[in-house]
GROMACS .gro file of C-alpha atoms in nm:
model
  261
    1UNK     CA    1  -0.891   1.046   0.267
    2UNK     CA    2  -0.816   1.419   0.181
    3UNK     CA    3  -1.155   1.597   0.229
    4UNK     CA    4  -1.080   1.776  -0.087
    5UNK     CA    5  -1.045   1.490  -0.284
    6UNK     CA    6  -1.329   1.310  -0.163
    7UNK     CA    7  -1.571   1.592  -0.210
    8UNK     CA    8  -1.422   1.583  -0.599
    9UNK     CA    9  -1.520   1.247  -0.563
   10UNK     CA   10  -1.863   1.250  -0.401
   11UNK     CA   11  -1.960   1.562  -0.687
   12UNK     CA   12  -1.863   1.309  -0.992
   13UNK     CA   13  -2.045   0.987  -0.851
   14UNK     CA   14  -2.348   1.238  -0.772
   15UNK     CA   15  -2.338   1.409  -1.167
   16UNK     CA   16  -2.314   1.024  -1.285
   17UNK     CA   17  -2.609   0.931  -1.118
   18UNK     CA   18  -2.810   1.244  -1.260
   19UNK     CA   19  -2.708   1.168  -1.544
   20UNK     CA   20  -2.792   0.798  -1.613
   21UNK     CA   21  -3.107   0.872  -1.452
   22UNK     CA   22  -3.204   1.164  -1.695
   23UNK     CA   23  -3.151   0.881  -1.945
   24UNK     CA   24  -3.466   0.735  -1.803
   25UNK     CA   25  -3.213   0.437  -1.697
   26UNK     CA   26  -3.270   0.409  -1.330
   27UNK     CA   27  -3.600   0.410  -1.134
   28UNK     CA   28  -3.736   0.755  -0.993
   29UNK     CA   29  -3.745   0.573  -0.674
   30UNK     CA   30  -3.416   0.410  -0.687
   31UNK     CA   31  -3.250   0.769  -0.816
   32UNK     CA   32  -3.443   0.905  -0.485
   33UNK     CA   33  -3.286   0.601  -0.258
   34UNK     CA   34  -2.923   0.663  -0.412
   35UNK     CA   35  -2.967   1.030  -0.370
   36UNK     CA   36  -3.076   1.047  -0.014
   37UNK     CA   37  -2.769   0.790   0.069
   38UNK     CA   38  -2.553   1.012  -0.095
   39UNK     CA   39  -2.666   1.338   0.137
   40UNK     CA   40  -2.583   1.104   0.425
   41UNK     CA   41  -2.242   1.038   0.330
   42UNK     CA   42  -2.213   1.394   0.243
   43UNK     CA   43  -2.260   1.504   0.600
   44UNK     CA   44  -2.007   1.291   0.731
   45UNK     CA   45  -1.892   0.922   0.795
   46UNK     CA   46  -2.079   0.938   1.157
   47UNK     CA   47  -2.412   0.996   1.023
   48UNK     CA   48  -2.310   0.792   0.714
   49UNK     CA   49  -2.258   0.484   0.976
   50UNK     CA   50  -2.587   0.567   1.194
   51UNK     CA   51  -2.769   0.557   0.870
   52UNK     CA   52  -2.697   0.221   0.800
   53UNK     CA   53  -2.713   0.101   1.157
   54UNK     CA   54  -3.058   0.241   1.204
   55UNK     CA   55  -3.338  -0.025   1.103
   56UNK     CA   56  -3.594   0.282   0.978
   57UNK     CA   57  -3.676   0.098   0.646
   58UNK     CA   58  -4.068  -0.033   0.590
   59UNK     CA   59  -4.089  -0.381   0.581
   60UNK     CA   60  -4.370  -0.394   0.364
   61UNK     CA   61  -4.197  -0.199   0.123
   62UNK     CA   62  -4.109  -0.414  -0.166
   63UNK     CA   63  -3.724  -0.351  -0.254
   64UNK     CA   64  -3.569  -0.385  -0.605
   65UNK     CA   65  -3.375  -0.686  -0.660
   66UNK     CA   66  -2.964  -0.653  -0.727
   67UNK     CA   67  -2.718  -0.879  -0.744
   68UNK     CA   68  -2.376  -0.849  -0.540
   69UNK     CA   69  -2.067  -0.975  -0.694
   70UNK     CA   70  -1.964  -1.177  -0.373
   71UNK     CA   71  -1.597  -1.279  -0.340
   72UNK     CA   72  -1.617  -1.225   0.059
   73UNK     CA   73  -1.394  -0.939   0.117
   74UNK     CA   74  -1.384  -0.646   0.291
   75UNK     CA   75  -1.539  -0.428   0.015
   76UNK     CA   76  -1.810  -0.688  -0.129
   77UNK     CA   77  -1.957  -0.752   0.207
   78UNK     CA   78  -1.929  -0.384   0.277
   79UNK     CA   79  -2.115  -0.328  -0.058
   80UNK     CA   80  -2.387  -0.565   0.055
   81UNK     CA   81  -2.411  -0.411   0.402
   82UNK     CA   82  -2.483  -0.042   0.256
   83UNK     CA   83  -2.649  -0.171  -0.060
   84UNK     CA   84  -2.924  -0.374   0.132
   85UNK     CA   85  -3.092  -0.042   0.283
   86UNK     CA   86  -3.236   0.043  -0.075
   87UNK     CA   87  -3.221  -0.296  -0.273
   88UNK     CA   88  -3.314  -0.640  -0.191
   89UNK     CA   89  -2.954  -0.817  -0.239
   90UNK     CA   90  -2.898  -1.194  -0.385
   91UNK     CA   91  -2.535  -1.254  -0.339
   92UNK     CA   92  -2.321  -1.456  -0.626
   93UNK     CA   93  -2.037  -1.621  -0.575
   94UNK     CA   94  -1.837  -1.709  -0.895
   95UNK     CA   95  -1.629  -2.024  -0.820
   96UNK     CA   96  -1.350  -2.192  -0.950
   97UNK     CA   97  -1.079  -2.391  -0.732
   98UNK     CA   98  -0.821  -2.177  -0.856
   99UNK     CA   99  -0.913  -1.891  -0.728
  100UNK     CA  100  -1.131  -2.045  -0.424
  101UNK     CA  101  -1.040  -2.297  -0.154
  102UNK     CA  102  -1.280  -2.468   0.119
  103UNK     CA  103  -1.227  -2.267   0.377
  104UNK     CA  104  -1.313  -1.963   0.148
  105UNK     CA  105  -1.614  -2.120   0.084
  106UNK     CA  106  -1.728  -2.183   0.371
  107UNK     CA  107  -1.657  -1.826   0.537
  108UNK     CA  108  -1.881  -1.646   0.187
  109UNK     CA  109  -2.138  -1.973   0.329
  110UNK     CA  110  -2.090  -1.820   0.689
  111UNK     CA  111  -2.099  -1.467   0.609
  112UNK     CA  112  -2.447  -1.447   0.425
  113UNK     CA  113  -2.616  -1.672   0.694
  114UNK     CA  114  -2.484  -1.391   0.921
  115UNK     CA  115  -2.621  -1.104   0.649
  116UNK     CA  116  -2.939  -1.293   0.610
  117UNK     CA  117  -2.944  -1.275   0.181
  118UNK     CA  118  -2.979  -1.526  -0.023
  119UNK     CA  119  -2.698  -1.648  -0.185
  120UNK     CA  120  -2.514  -1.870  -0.488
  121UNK     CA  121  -2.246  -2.043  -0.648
  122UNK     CA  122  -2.167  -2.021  -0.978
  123UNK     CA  123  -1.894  -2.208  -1.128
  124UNK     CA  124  -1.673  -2.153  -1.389
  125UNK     CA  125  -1.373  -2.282  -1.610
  126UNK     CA  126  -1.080  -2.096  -1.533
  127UNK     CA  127  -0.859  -2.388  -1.665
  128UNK     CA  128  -0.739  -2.119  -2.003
  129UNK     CA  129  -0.625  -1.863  -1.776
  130UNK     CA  130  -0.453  -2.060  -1.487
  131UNK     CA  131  -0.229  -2.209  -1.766
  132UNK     CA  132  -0.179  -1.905  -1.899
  133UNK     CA  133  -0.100  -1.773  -1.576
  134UNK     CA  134   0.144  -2.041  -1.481
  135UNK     CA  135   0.325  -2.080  -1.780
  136UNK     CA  136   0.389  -1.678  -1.728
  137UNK     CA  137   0.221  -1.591  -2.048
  138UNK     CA  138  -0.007  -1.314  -1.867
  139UNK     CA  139  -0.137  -1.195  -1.558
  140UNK     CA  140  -0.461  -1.322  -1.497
  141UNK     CA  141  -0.661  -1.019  -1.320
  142UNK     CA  142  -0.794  -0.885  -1.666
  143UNK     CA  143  -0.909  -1.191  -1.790
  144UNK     CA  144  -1.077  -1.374  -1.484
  145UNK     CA  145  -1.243  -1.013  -1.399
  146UNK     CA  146  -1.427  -1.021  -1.762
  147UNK     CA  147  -1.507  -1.348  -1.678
  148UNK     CA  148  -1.670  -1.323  -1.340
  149UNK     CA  149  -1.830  -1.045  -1.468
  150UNK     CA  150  -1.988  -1.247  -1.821
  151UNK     CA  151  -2.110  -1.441  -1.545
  152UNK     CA  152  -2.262  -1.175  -1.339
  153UNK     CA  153  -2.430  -1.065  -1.604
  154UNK     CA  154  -2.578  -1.369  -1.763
  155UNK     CA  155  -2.693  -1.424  -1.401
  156UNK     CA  156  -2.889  -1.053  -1.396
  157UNK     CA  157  -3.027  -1.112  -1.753
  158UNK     CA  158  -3.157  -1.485  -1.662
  159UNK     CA  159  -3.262  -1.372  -1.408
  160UNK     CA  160  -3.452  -1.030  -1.464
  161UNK     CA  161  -3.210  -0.816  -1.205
  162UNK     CA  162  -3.163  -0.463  -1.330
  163UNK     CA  163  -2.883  -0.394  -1.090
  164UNK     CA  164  -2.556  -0.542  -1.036
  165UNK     CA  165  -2.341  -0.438  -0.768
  166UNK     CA  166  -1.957  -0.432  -0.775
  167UNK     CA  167  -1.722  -0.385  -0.489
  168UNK     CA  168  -1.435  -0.261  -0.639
  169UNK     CA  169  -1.248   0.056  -0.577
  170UNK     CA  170  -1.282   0.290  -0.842
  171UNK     CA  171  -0.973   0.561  -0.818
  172UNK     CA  172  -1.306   0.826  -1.017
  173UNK     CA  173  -1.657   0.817  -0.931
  174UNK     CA  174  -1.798   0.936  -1.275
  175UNK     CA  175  -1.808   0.572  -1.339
  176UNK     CA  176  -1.949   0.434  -0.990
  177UNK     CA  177  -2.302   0.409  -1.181
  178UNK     CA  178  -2.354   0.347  -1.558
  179UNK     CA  179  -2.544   0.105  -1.798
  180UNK     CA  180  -2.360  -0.211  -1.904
  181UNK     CA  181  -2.583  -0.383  -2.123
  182UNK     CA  182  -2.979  -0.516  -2.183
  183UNK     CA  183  -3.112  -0.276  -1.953
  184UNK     CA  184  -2.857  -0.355  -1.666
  185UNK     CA  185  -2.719  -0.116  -1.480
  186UNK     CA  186  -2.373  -0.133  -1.262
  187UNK     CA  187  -2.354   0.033  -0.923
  188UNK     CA  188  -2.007   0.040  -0.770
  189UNK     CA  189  -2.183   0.168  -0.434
  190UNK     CA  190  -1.860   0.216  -0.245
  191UNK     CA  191  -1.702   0.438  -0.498
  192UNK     CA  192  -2.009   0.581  -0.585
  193UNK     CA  193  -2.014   0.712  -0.173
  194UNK     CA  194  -1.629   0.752  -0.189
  195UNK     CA  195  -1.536   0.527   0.059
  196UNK     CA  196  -1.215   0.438   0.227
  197UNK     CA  197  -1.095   0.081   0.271
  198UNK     CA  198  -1.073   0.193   0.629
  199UNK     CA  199  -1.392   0.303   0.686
  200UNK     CA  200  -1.535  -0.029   0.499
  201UNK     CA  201  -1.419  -0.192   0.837
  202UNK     CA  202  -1.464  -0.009   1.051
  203UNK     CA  203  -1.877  -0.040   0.923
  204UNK     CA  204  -1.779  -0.415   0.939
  205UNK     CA  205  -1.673  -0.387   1.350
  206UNK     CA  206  -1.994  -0.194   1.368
  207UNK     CA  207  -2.180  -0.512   1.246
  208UNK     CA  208  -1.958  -0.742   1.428
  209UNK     CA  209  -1.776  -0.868   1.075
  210UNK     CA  210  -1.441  -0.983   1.115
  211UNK     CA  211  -1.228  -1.030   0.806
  212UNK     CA  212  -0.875  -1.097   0.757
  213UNK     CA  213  -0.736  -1.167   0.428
  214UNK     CA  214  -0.369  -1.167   0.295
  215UNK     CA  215  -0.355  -0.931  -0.063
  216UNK     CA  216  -0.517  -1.122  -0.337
  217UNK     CA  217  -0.611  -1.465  -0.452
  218UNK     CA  218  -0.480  -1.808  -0.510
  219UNK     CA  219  -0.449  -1.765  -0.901
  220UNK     CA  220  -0.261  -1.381  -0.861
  221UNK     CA  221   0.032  -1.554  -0.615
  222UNK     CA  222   0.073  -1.814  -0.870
  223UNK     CA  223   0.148  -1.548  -1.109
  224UNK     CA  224   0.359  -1.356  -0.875
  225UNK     CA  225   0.576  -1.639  -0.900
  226UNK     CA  226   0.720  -1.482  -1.250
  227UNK     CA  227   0.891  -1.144  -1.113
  228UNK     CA  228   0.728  -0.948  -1.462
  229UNK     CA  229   0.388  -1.009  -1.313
  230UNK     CA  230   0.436  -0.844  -0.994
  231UNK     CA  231   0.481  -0.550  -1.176
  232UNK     CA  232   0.098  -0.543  -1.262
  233UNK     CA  233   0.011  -0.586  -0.940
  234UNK     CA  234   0.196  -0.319  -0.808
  235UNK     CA  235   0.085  -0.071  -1.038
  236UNK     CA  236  -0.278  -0.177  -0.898
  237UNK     CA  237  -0.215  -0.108  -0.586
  238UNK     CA  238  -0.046   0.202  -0.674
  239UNK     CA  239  -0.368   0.362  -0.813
  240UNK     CA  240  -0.546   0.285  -0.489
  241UNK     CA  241  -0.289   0.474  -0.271
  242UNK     CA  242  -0.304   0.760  -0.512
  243UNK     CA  243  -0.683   0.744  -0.489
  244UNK     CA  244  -0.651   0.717  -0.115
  245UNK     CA  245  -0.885   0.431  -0.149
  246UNK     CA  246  -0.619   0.281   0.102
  247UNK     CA  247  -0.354   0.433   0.297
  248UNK     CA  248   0.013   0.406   0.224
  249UNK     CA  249   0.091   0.205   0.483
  250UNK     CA  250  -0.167  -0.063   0.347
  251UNK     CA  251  -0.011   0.015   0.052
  252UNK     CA  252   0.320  -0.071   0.120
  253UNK     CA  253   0.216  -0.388   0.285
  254UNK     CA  254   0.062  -0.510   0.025
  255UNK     CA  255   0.347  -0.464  -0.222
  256UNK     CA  256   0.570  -0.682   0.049
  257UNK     CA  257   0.242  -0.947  -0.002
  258UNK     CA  258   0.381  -0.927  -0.402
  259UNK     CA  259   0.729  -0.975  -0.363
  260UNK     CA  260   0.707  -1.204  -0.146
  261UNK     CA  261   0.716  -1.560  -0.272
   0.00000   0.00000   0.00000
């Protein structure tokens, strides 16, 4: 990533979390955690990655709770890895067999015995949107997204969680960290510490996490099937490579994923 644009990045997450915690919407001591993360990143990806290799952290400290959107990819695991050194994480898994198959399941299973966090499945009907999807009627990323994250939410609420932490790679970080709803705030820890896909694994090789994943799920190939979906995908992707969240050359192979039926 262009060091220019990730200091632009790094100075929006930082004014966002100032000011949602001048709102009196975050903790002191979680603003403090957050901040002091965000002056390790801010030296450099070397002392970012000692940081969270180093087991400094009190035990008898009692953490906050926050929940991690879990679909067990490179950036949620990564987002549980760097969130656990200030919160206490339960994973979630929201489930649905078209978007999850056994094996999938069992490698989230295998992953957070490996983490050491608790963890859970939540299911849900996706049965509107996969017809939708099929029949070609829309592309389903929109739609299942709001969903998963209804259920997120309802799971934080029920559950008295003031956190919820999302994995995904915001191209801005003025909206890494921001109140959602009921007292519930969402942390998008990787953007808010403007960080590369690349550098995700290479913190995953540091903690002996291997992941390989072709580009997307089962339900967004089904709707690659209708050429004026890809489109939407595309676009997606796009946006990352301008954000140099990924690289072009990731980029470009995950357009050939697209078009490739």
């Amino acid at each position: 990533m262009d060091k220019e644009v990730k200091t632009t990045a790094l100075e929006s997450s930082i004014k966002a979390l100032d000011l949602i915690y001048q709102k009196n919407e975050i903790s002191k001591e979680i603003y403090e955690k957050l901040l002091e993360l965000h002056e390790v990143r801010n030296k450099g990806f070397d002392e970012f990655l000692a940081c969270l290799k180093s087991d400094i952290t009190n035990q008898n400290l009692k953490k906050e709770k926050a929940v991690v959107a879990f679909s067990g990819g490179v950036d949620s695991t990564t987002s549980i890895i760097v969130a656990n050194k200030i919160f206490e994480i339960c994973a979630v898994t929201v489930r649905s067999k078209y978007i999850m198959d056994a094996k999938t399941e069992q490698s989230i299973l295998e992953l957070t015995n490996s983490l050491n966090i608790s963890h859970e499945f939540i299911d849900v009907n996706l049965d509107p949107i996969f017809e939708d999807t099929k029949s070609g009627k829309y592309h389903p990323c929109g739609r299942c997204h709001s969903t998963v994250e209804a259920e997120i939410l309802n799971y934080a609420e029920k559950n008295g969680i003031k956190y919820i932490i999302y994995g995904d790679m915001l191209s801005i970080g003025h909206l890494s960290i921001k109140k959602v709803d009921k007292g519930i705030n969402r942390l998008n820890i990787l953007s808010f510490l403007s960080m590369a896909k690349d550098e995700s694994r290479t913190i995953l090789k540091e903690f002996k996490i291997n992941i390989n994943q072709s580009y997307g799920c089962q339900l967004i190939r089904k709707a690659h099937k209708h050429k004026s979906m890809q489109k939407f995908t595309i676009q997606r992707i796009l946006r990352e490579v301008r954000a140099q969240v990924i690289t072009p050359e990731e980029g470009l192979k995950n357009i050939l994923d697209v078009i490739k039926i």
